[in-house]
Amino acid sequence: MKNFVEELKWRGMVQEIMPGTEEKLMEGPTAAYVGIDPTADSLHIGHMVSIMILKHFQNCGHKPFALVGGATGMIGDPSMKSQERNLLDEQTLNHNVTCIKAQLSKFLDFESDADNRAELVNNYDWMKGYSFLDFTRDIGKHITVNYMMSKDSVKKRLSSESREGMSFTEFTYQLLQGYDFLWLYENKGCTLQMGGADQWGNITTGSELIRRILGKEAYALTCPLITKADGGKFGKTEKGNIWLDPERTSPYQFYQFWLNVSDTDAEKYIRIFTMLGKEEIDSAIATHQQAPHERSLQKLLAKEVTTMVHGAQEYEKAVSASQMLFGNATSEALKSLDEKTFLAVFDGVPTFEVEDSKFPMGIIDLLAAESKVFPSKGECRKMIQAAGVSINKEKVTDANATIGCESYINGKYILAQKGKKNYFIIKIVK
């Protein structure tokens, strides 16, 4: 048995741990679970800490359970939230659960014959037939209101200035999550629940419920909530979350997120979000510190995480795409980009629309009349003669050149470049 707690500790992934947890895990293979909120049909990188905990857990020889909250997702966890969530219907939740399992399969082994293969469970399956009267009689009587009120998630909401306060629905959330732990303990042998630091109160309600009803010991472990060195929220950009779904966040944008983290964050994230060993990580950090401007640590981090989430092929495409702006990319490489990646690479670049019916046309007419890449034809001509103009990454050497539909990228774009750094998109309107 590999020491799971020791593995998490050197990676900086343990916030709180119930006494006896490490000893229990070293006795032999153990079953544990992490709860995942199914309020969207994709996970985002904020979920990846919990996913990596499950991955390490399985890697250390234990059996991981991923619990999607089909029932609790209909209510919403008040932890760290200032407002109550919108409630989701059953059809939406079922769709979300299916999508989430597909994403988790990239990290966890669900399919093999191994004794510790992962399992996905949905608390809607055991909650849908449980009547309110039975639940309050069987479960509610074991946990006092005083105990529930002592939880930070409850105290913060009740002491906030929000007029809305806290609904009874949200107040009962910790009882429902506690019952999940009890059910999984009895039916799946889960003796440990893991999660983010904001879940400590809910997790310990579950272990307390097991102690009071069954007279048995259950354990808890939480990891720190991930922050950025500058105090900003991890995983958030101006455009919102960084999703694992390539339709929501392209592999190129995903790669760029990790590539652009600070040196301090890269040293922290490479421990948390990769499966690289301690020696390899320590060596990579030392190499980076000798030449921080080369950003070798960020490149390694981006490679490991992008490959794990999107595969080696998409990683290679992302690297190739990132060279469009800063490297010596070829016309062939440019034309190989799919439309979503092309637009992501050149996001924010000035765009002009030109009607398809006007092609073919002279290069100077295109850049100085039909678009405003150049303010005048004379300036455009001079720049071409000085070898300062490129179309689709190819230098234009003839001021009388004609541009036709063969130059279209993805059937509707032309990329013009003035000098080394000034890019313009000409969008073909049909």
GROMACS .gro file of C-alpha atoms in nm:
model
  430
    1MET     CA    1   0.000   0.000   0.000
    2LYS     CA    2   0.122   0.345  -0.093
    3ASN     CA    3   0.067   0.606   0.181
    4PHE     CA    4  -0.215   0.821   0.040
    5VAL     CA    5  -0.209   1.089   0.311
    6GLU     CA    6   0.169   1.126   0.282
    7GLU     CA    7   0.130   1.165  -0.097
    8LEU     CA    8  -0.126   1.443  -0.052
    9LYS     CA    9   0.072   1.622   0.219
   10TRP     CA   10   0.388   1.681   0.011
   11ARG     CA   11   0.166   1.804  -0.269
   12GLY     CA   12   0.002   2.059  -0.036
   13MET     CA   13  -0.338   1.894  -0.070
   14VAL     CA   14  -0.438   1.842   0.295
   15GLN     CA   15  -0.623   2.111   0.489
   16GLU     CA   16  -0.793   1.916   0.770
   17ILE     CA   17  -0.789   1.547   0.851
   18MET     CA   18  -0.979   1.358   1.119
   19PRO     CA   19  -0.755   1.179   1.372
   20GLY     CA   20  -0.701   0.814   1.281
   21THR     CA   21  -0.761   0.862   0.908
   22GLU     CA   22  -0.404   0.793   0.796
   23GLU     CA   23  -0.379   0.485   1.017
   24LYS     CA   24  -0.712   0.352   0.886
   25LEU     CA   25  -0.596   0.387   0.524
   26MET     CA   26  -0.270   0.204   0.594
   27GLU     CA   27  -0.459  -0.101   0.727
   28GLY     CA   28  -0.553  -0.199   0.372
   29PRO     CA   29  -0.766  -0.102   0.070
   30THR     CA   30  -1.037   0.143   0.174
   31ALA     CA   31  -1.340   0.291  -0.001
   32ALA     CA   32  -1.393   0.668  -0.001
   33TYR     CA   33  -1.595   0.922  -0.192
   34VAL     CA   34  -1.599   1.281  -0.309
   35GLY     CA   35  -1.921   1.465  -0.389
   36ILE     CA   36  -1.949   1.652  -0.719
   37ASP     CA   37  -2.214   1.912  -0.788
   38PRO     CA   38  -2.393   1.839  -1.119
   39THR     CA   39  -2.527   2.191  -1.181
   40ALA     CA   40  -2.362   2.206  -1.527
   41ASP     CA   41  -2.299   1.950  -1.801
   42SER     CA   42  -1.925   1.998  -1.768
   43LEU     CA   43  -1.678   2.011  -1.486
   44HIS     CA   44  -1.438   2.305  -1.467
   45ILE     CA   45  -1.086   2.324  -1.328
   46GLY     CA   46  -1.223   2.419  -0.987
   47HIS     CA   47  -1.342   2.056  -0.966
   48MET     CA   48  -1.001   1.919  -1.058
   49VAL     CA   49  -0.863   1.924  -0.704
   50SER     CA   50  -1.132   1.679  -0.592
   51ILE     CA   51  -1.080   1.472  -0.906
   52MET     CA   52  -0.705   1.456  -0.848
   53ILE     CA   53  -0.766   1.343  -0.489
   54LEU     CA   54  -0.975   1.053  -0.622
   55LYS     CA   55  -0.708   0.977  -0.883
   56HIS     CA   56  -0.434   0.963  -0.618
   57PHE     CA   57  -0.665   0.756  -0.396
   58GLN     CA   58  -0.710   0.495  -0.670
   59ASN     CA   59  -0.340   0.512  -0.757
   60CYS     CA   60  -0.258   0.423  -0.395
   61GLY     CA   61  -0.465   0.105  -0.418
   62HIS     CA   62  -0.793   0.228  -0.269
   63LYS     CA   63  -1.142   0.229  -0.421
   64PRO     CA   64  -1.281   0.572  -0.520
   65PHE     CA   65  -1.646   0.664  -0.549
   66ALA     CA   66  -1.756   0.978  -0.732
   67LEU     CA   67  -2.091   1.088  -0.595
   68VAL     CA   68  -2.291   1.317  -0.822
   69GLY     CA   69  -2.554   1.500  -0.626
   70GLY     CA   70  -2.864   1.440  -0.835
   71ALA     CA   71  -3.077   1.495  -0.525
   72THR     CA   72  -2.869   1.755  -0.339
   73GLY     CA   73  -2.810   1.935  -0.669
   74MET     CA   74  -3.181   2.013  -0.668
   75ILE     CA   75  -3.129   2.211  -0.346
   76GLY     CA   76  -2.787   2.373  -0.358
   77ASP     CA   77  -2.508   2.371  -0.101
   78PRO     CA   78  -2.497   2.694   0.105
   79SER     CA   79  -2.123   2.657   0.174
   80MET     CA   80  -1.932   2.966   0.057
   81LYS     CA   81  -2.244   3.095  -0.119
   82SER     CA   82  -2.409   3.430  -0.049
   83GLN     CA   83  -2.728   3.350  -0.237
   84GLU     CA   84  -2.950   3.049  -0.290
   85ARG     CA   85  -2.908   2.867  -0.620
   86ASN     CA   86  -3.156   2.816  -0.897
   87LEU     CA   87  -3.301   2.467  -0.871
   88LEU     CA   88  -3.257   2.224  -1.160
   89ASP     CA   89  -3.511   1.977  -1.299
   90GLU     CA   90  -3.454   1.602  -1.315
   91GLN     CA   91  -3.405   1.586  -1.694
   92THR     CA   92  -3.131   1.851  -1.685
   93LEU     CA   93  -2.958   1.679  -1.393
   94ASN     CA   94  -2.961   1.340  -1.571
   95HIS     CA   95  -2.799   1.497  -1.877
   96ASN     CA   96  -2.537   1.665  -1.659
   97VAL     CA   97  -2.456   1.341  -1.477
   98THR     CA   98  -2.397   1.155  -1.806
   99CYS     CA   99  -2.159   1.426  -1.929
  100ILE     CA  100  -1.972   1.439  -1.598
  101LYS     CA  101  -1.908   1.063  -1.594
  102ALA     CA  102  -1.756   1.084  -1.942
  103GLN     CA  103  -1.515   1.353  -1.819
  104LEU     CA  104  -1.427   1.163  -1.500
  105SER     CA  105  -1.337   0.859  -1.711
  106LYS     CA  106  -1.031   1.048  -1.834
  107PHE     CA  107  -0.896   1.051  -1.478
  108LEU     CA  108  -1.034   0.738  -1.314
  109ASP     CA  109  -1.052   0.371  -1.409
  110PHE     CA  110  -1.423   0.278  -1.418
  111GLU     CA  111  -1.399  -0.011  -1.663
  112SER     CA  112  -1.129  -0.258  -1.558
  113ASP     CA  113  -1.172  -0.575  -1.352
  114ALA     CA  114  -0.958  -0.434  -1.071
  115ASP     CA  115  -1.104  -0.456  -0.722
  116ASN     CA  116  -1.047  -0.084  -0.678
  117ARG     CA  117  -1.210   0.029  -1.002
  118ALA     CA  118  -1.396   0.357  -0.958
  119GLU     CA  119  -1.773   0.376  -0.927
  120LEU     CA  120  -2.011   0.661  -1.002
  121VAL     CA  121  -2.313   0.691  -0.773
  122ASN     CA  122  -2.603   0.935  -0.776
  123ASN     CA  123  -2.774   1.024  -0.450
  124TYR     CA  124  -3.101   1.075  -0.635
  125ASP     CA  125  -3.119   0.694  -0.657
  126TRP     CA  126  -3.156   0.654  -0.280
  127MET     CA  127  -3.330   0.983  -0.205
  128LYS     CA  128  -3.612   0.979  -0.465
  129GLY     CA  129  -3.827   0.732  -0.271
  130TYR     CA  130  -3.749   0.863   0.077
  131SER     CA  131  -4.050   1.049   0.214
  132PHE     CA  132  -4.009   1.369   0.413
  133LEU     CA  133  -4.175   1.213   0.717
  134ASP     CA  134  -3.950   0.908   0.712
  135PHE     CA  135  -3.638   1.119   0.663
  136THR     CA  136  -3.712   1.355   0.952
  137ARG     CA  137  -3.801   1.062   1.179
  138ASP     CA  138  -3.508   0.835   1.084
  139ILE     CA  139  -3.234   1.092   1.031
  140GLY     CA  140  -3.340   1.434   1.159
  141LYS     CA  141  -3.389   1.323   1.518
  142HIS     CA  142  -3.021   1.226   1.551
  143ILE     CA  143  -2.875   1.572   1.479
  144THR     CA  144  -2.973   1.870   1.694
  145VAL     CA  145  -3.047   2.216   1.559
  146ASN     CA  146  -2.773   2.347   1.789
  147TYR     CA  147  -2.523   2.118   1.617
  148MET     CA  148  -2.637   2.230   1.272
  149MET     CA  149  -2.628   2.599   1.370
  150SER     CA  150  -2.266   2.566   1.481
  151LYS     CA  151  -2.145   2.500   1.125
  152ASP     CA  152  -1.955   2.787   0.960
  153SER     CA  153  -2.158   2.764   0.640
  154VAL     CA  154  -2.477   2.824   0.839
  155LYS     CA  155  -2.335   3.090   1.072
  156LYS     CA  156  -2.196   3.296   0.785
  157ARG     CA  157  -2.526   3.302   0.601
  158LEU     CA  158  -2.731   3.384   0.911
  159SER     CA  159  -2.494   3.662   1.020
  160SER     CA  160  -2.466   3.817   0.673
  161GLU     CA  161  -2.635   4.141   0.581
  162SER     CA  162  -2.840   3.967   0.315
  163ARG     CA  163  -3.211   4.016   0.373
  164GLU     CA  164  -3.284   3.678   0.223
  165GLY     CA  165  -3.121   3.489   0.510
  166MET     CA  166  -3.124   3.114   0.465
  167SER     CA  167  -3.414   2.897   0.356
  168PHE     CA  168  -3.514   2.578   0.536
  169THR     CA  169  -3.423   2.397   0.212
  170GLU     CA  170  -3.061   2.507   0.234
  171PHE     CA  171  -3.049   2.460   0.611
  172THR     CA  172  -3.128   2.090   0.566
  173TYR     CA  173  -2.849   2.043   0.308
  174GLN     CA  174  -2.597   1.920   0.563
  175LEU     CA  175  -2.843   1.655   0.682
  176LEU     CA  176  -2.889   1.530   0.327
  177GLN     CA  177  -2.513   1.519   0.268
  178GLY     CA  178  -2.471   1.350   0.602
  179TYR     CA  179  -2.722   1.086   0.498
  180ASP     CA  180  -2.523   1.028   0.177
  181PHE     CA  181  -2.222   0.935   0.391
  182LEU     CA  182  -2.439   0.705   0.606
  183TRP     CA  183  -2.590   0.534   0.298
  184LEU     CA  184  -2.252   0.486   0.131
  185TYR     CA  185  -2.104   0.357   0.456
  186GLU     CA  186  -2.377   0.094   0.488
  187ASN     CA  187  -2.419   0.002   0.121
  188LYS     CA  188  -2.076   0.059  -0.036
  189GLY     CA  189  -1.838   0.032   0.258
  190CYS     CA  190  -1.721   0.395   0.232
  191THR     CA  191  -1.548   0.485   0.556
  192LEU     CA  192  -1.397   0.814   0.436
  193GLN     CA  193  -1.541   1.126   0.276
  194MET     CA  194  -1.312   1.380   0.109
  195GLY     CA  195  -1.370   1.727  -0.035
  196GLY     CA  196  -1.275   2.093  -0.036
  197ALA     CA  197  -1.210   2.285   0.285
  198ASP     CA  198  -1.556   2.446   0.259
  199GLN     CA  199  -1.707   2.096   0.298
  200TRP     CA  200  -1.561   2.018   0.642
  201GLY     CA  201  -1.883   2.102   0.825
  202ASN     CA  202  -2.101   1.891   0.596
  203ILE     CA  203  -1.855   1.598   0.601
  204THR     CA  204  -1.830   1.590   0.979
  205THR     CA  205  -2.210   1.596   1.004
  206GLY     CA  206  -2.200   1.271   0.809
  207SER     CA  207  -1.937   1.110   1.031
  208GLU     CA  208  -2.134   1.221   1.337
  209LEU     CA  209  -2.452   1.067   1.194
  210ILE     CA  210  -2.269   0.736   1.138
  211ARG     CA  211  -2.138   0.745   1.494
  212ARG     CA  212  -2.480   0.818   1.647
  213ILE     CA  213  -2.686   0.576   1.437
  214LEU     CA  214  -2.443   0.288   1.377
  215GLY     CA  215  -2.197   0.340   1.660
  216LYS     CA  216  -1.913   0.316   1.402
  217GLU     CA  217  -1.616   0.535   1.316
  218ALA     CA  218  -1.605   0.725   0.986
  219TYR     CA  219  -1.331   0.958   0.866
  220ALA     CA  220  -1.287   1.291   0.692
  221LEU     CA  221  -1.020   1.469   0.488
  222THR     CA  222  -1.033   1.806   0.314
  223CYS     CA  223  -0.797   1.986   0.080
  224PRO     CA  224  -0.731   2.362   0.075
  225LEU     CA  225  -0.938   2.582  -0.152
  226ILE     CA  226  -0.705   2.676  -0.436
  227THR     CA  227  -0.620   3.045  -0.469
  228LYS     CA  228  -0.399   3.252  -0.695
  229ALA     CA  229  -0.091   3.430  -0.564
  230ASP     CA  230  -0.243   3.768  -0.655
  231GLY     CA  231  -0.559   3.695  -0.458
  232GLY     CA  232  -0.773   3.640  -0.768
  233LYS     CA  233  -1.012   3.348  -0.795
  234PHE     CA  234  -0.851   3.031  -0.931
  235GLY     CA  235  -0.990   2.906  -1.261
  236LYS     CA  236  -1.169   3.228  -1.348
  237THR     CA  237  -1.087   3.453  -1.643
  238GLU     CA  238  -1.263   3.757  -1.785
  239LYS     CA  239  -1.476   3.515  -1.985
  240GLY     CA  240  -1.565   3.298  -1.686
  241ASN     CA  241  -1.474   2.943  -1.585
  242ILE     CA  242  -1.210   2.729  -1.753
  243TRP     CA  243  -1.416   2.423  -1.845
  244LEU     CA  244  -1.303   2.068  -1.920
  245ASP     CA  245  -1.551   2.049  -2.209
  246PRO     CA  246  -1.366   2.151  -2.529
  247GLU     CA  247  -1.687   2.306  -2.662
  248ARG     CA  248  -1.697   2.548  -2.368
  249THR     CA  249  -1.322   2.612  -2.338
  250SER     CA  250  -1.112   2.517  -2.638
  251PRO     CA  251  -0.799   2.304  -2.575
  252TYR     CA  252  -0.596   2.605  -2.692
  253GLN     CA  253  -0.756   2.835  -2.433
  254PHE     CA  254  -0.720   2.561  -2.171
  255TYR     CA  255  -0.349   2.527  -2.252
  256GLN     CA  256  -0.301   2.903  -2.245
  257PHE     CA  257  -0.454   2.929  -1.898
  258TRP     CA  258  -0.187   2.702  -1.747
  259LEU     CA  259   0.090   2.852  -1.961
  260ASN     CA  260   0.016   3.200  -1.827
  261VAL     CA  261   0.007   3.132  -1.452
  262SER     CA  262   0.261   3.310  -1.231
  263ASP     CA  263   0.586   3.145  -1.120
  264THR     CA  264   0.455   3.112  -0.763
  265ASP     CA  265   0.130   2.953  -0.879
  266ALA     CA  266   0.311   2.721  -1.122
  267GLU     CA  267   0.516   2.578  -0.833
  268LYS     CA  268   0.196   2.510  -0.639
  269TYR     CA  269  -0.021   2.389  -0.927
  270ILE     CA  270   0.231   2.141  -1.068
  271ARG     CA  271   0.213   1.950  -0.740
  272ILE     CA  272  -0.167   1.956  -0.725
  273PHE     CA  273  -0.275   1.911  -1.086
  274THR     CA  274  -0.023   1.661  -1.224
  275MET     CA  275   0.079   1.304  -1.143
  276LEU     CA  276   0.450   1.385  -1.169
  277GLY     CA  277   0.662   1.250  -0.881
  278LYS     CA  278   0.834   1.457  -0.613
  279GLU     CA  279   1.185   1.427  -0.756
  280GLU     CA  280   1.074   1.523  -1.105
  281ILE     CA  281   0.878   1.822  -0.976
  282ASP     CA  282   1.163   1.941  -0.751
  283SER     CA  283   1.403   1.914  -1.046
  284ALA     CA  284   1.163   2.103  -1.276
  285ILE     CA  285   1.124   2.383  -1.019
  286ALA     CA  286   1.503   2.411  -0.975
  287THR     CA  287   1.554   2.428  -1.353
  288HIS     CA  288   1.286   2.696  -1.384
  289GLN     CA  289   1.437   2.909  -1.107
  290GLN     CA  290   1.768   2.923  -1.295
  291ALA     CA  291   1.598   3.079  -1.601
  292PRO     CA  292   1.247   3.197  -1.509
  293HIS     CA  293   1.209   3.392  -1.835
  294GLU     CA  294   1.197   3.064  -2.029
  295ARG     CA  295   0.884   2.961  -1.833
  296SER     CA  296   0.985   2.594  -1.845
  297LEU     CA  297   0.772   2.512  -1.540
  298GLN     CA  298   0.460   2.666  -1.692
  299LYS     CA  299   0.524   2.476  -2.016
  300LEU     CA  300   0.557   2.146  -1.829
  301LEU     CA  301   0.242   2.218  -1.623
  302ALA     CA  302   0.044   2.311  -1.934
  303LYS     CA  303   0.164   1.998  -2.113
  304GLU     CA  304   0.075   1.760  -1.830
  305VAL     CA  305  -0.271   1.900  -1.757
  306THR     CA  306  -0.375   1.958  -2.121
  307THR     CA  307  -0.263   1.606  -2.218
  308MET     CA  308  -0.450   1.455  -1.922
  309VAL     CA  309  -0.774   1.639  -2.000
  310HIS     CA  310  -0.771   1.663  -2.382
  311GLY     CA  311  -0.512   1.409  -2.500
  312ALA     CA  312  -0.168   1.434  -2.662
  313GLN     CA  313  -0.300   1.530  -3.005
  314GLU     CA  314  -0.495   1.831  -2.877
  315TYR     CA  315  -0.192   1.934  -2.670
  316GLU     CA  316   0.027   1.932  -2.983
  317LYS     CA  317  -0.235   2.139  -3.167
  318ALA     CA  318  -0.245   2.389  -2.879
  319VAL     CA  319   0.135   2.427  -2.884
  320SER     CA  320   0.128   2.475  -3.261
  321ALA     CA  321  -0.152   2.730  -3.231
  322SER     CA  322   0.031   2.924  -2.959
  323GLN     CA  323   0.322   2.973  -3.200
  324MET     CA  324   0.095   3.159  -3.442
  325LEU     CA  325   0.136   3.485  -3.258
  326PHE     CA  326   0.485   3.445  -3.117
  327GLY     CA  327   0.670   3.191  -3.333
  328ASN     CA  328   0.755   3.128  -3.696
  329ALA     CA  329   0.436   2.946  -3.784
  330THR     CA  330   0.375   2.837  -4.141
  331SER     CA  331   0.080   2.896  -4.368
  332GLU     CA  332   0.005   2.522  -4.356
  333ALA     CA  333  -0.006   2.527  -3.976
  334LEU     CA  334  -0.240   2.826  -3.986
  335LYS     CA  335  -0.477   2.659  -4.229
  336SER     CA  336  -0.483   2.342  -4.020
  337LEU     CA  337  -0.648   2.526  -3.729
  338ASP     CA  338  -1.017   2.464  -3.680
  339GLU     CA  339  -1.236   2.774  -3.671
  340LYS     CA  340  -1.279   2.780  -3.292
  341THR     CA  341  -0.903   2.761  -3.231
  342PHE     CA  342  -0.830   3.017  -3.505
  343LEU     CA  343  -1.070   3.266  -3.344
  344ALA     CA  344  -0.932   3.188  -2.997
  345VAL     CA  345  -0.572   3.249  -3.107
  346PHE     CA  346  -0.661   3.581  -3.270
  347ASP     CA  347  -0.917   3.689  -3.012
  348GLY     CA  348  -0.935   4.070  -2.995
  349VAL     CA  349  -0.763   4.120  -3.332
  350PRO     CA  350  -0.930   4.397  -3.544
  351THR     CA  351  -1.176   4.237  -3.787
  352PHE     CA  352  -1.310   4.370  -4.116
  353GLU     CA  353  -1.589   4.221  -4.327
  354VAL     CA  354  -1.559   4.196  -4.705
  355GLU     CA  355  -1.818   4.049  -4.940
  356ASP     CA  356  -1.728   3.722  -5.107
  357SER     CA  357  -1.857   3.848  -5.444
  358LYS     CA  358  -1.572   4.105  -5.460
  359PHE     CA  359  -1.305   3.834  -5.483
  360PRO     CA  360  -1.063   3.788  -5.649
  361MET     CA  361  -0.917   4.134  -5.597
  362GLY     CA  362  -0.579   4.304  -5.579
  363ILE     CA  363  -0.390   4.290  -5.252
  364ILE     CA  364  -0.377   4.670  -5.220
  365ASP     CA  365  -0.752   4.706  -5.281
  366LEU     CA  366  -0.817   4.442  -5.016
  367LEU     CA  367  -0.596   4.596  -4.747
  368ALA     CA  368  -0.648   4.968  -4.812
  369ALA     CA  369  -0.991   5.003  -4.974
  370GLU     CA  370  -1.219   4.714  -4.880
  371SER     CA  371  -1.067   4.696  -4.531
  372LYS     CA  372  -0.877   4.948  -4.323
  373VAL     CA  373  -0.562   4.748  -4.255
  374PHE     CA  374  -0.377   5.041  -4.416
  375PRO     CA  375  -0.503   5.402  -4.419
  376SER     CA  376  -0.393   5.450  -4.782
  377LYS     CA  377  -0.294   5.251  -5.090
  378GLY     CA  378   0.041   5.431  -5.102
  379GLU     CA  379   0.134   5.321  -4.750
  380CYS     CA  380   0.025   4.966  -4.828
  381ARG     CA  381   0.239   4.956  -5.142
  382LYS     CA  382   0.547   5.084  -4.952
  383MET     CA  383   0.500   4.825  -4.677
  384ILE     CA  384   0.475   4.542  -4.934
  385GLN     CA  385   0.791   4.663  -5.105
  386ALA     CA  386   0.965   4.664  -4.766
  387ALA     CA  387   0.858   4.298  -4.710
  388GLY     CA  388   0.638   4.402  -4.418
  389VAL     CA  389   0.309   4.246  -4.527
  390SER     CA  390   0.195   3.884  -4.493
  391ILE     CA  391  -0.126   3.708  -4.591
  392ASN     CA  392  -0.196   3.388  -4.402
  393LYS     CA  393   0.163   3.384  -4.270
  394GLU     CA  394   0.318   3.413  -4.618
  395LYS     CA  395   0.515   3.725  -4.717
  396VAL     CA  396   0.363   3.926  -4.999
  397THR     CA  397   0.638   4.029  -5.242
  398ASP     CA  398   0.427   4.154  -5.532
  399ALA     CA  399   0.220   4.471  -5.488
  400ASN     CA  400   0.008   4.362  -5.786
  401ALA     CA  401  -0.076   4.019  -5.637
  402THR     CA  402  -0.437   3.899  -5.652
  403ILE     CA  403  -0.615   3.740  -5.359
  404GLY     CA  404  -0.887   3.484  -5.433
  405CYS     CA  405  -1.100   3.226  -5.255
  406GLU     CA  406  -0.803   2.985  -5.241
  407SER     CA  407  -0.670   3.207  -4.963
  408TYR     CA  408  -0.973   3.157  -4.737
  409ILE     CA  409  -0.907   2.992  -4.399
  410ASN     CA  410  -1.197   2.768  -4.291
  411GLY     CA  411  -1.379   2.899  -4.596
  412LYS     CA  412  -1.435   3.246  -4.450
  413TYR     CA  413  -1.125   3.419  -4.311
  414ILE     CA  414  -0.805   3.581  -4.434
  415LEU     CA  415  -0.530   3.672  -4.187
  416ALA     CA  416  -0.337   3.987  -4.273
  417GLN     CA  417  -0.020   4.085  -4.091
  418LYS     CA  418   0.144   4.427  -4.092
  419GLY     CA  419   0.496   4.418  -3.953
  420LYS     CA  420   0.574   4.158  -3.688
  421LYS     CA  421   0.298   4.208  -3.434
  422ASN     CA  422  -0.003   4.372  -3.600
  423TYR     CA  423  -0.266   4.119  -3.707
  424PHE     CA  424  -0.599   4.175  -3.879
  425ILE     CA  425  -0.878   3.933  -3.967
  426ILE     CA  426  -1.072   3.982  -4.288
  427LYS     CA  427  -1.400   3.793  -4.257
  428ILE     CA  428  -1.563   3.688  -4.582
  429VAL     CA  429  -1.936   3.760  -4.588
  430LYS     CA  430  -2.140   3.549  -4.829
   0.00000   0.00000   0.00000
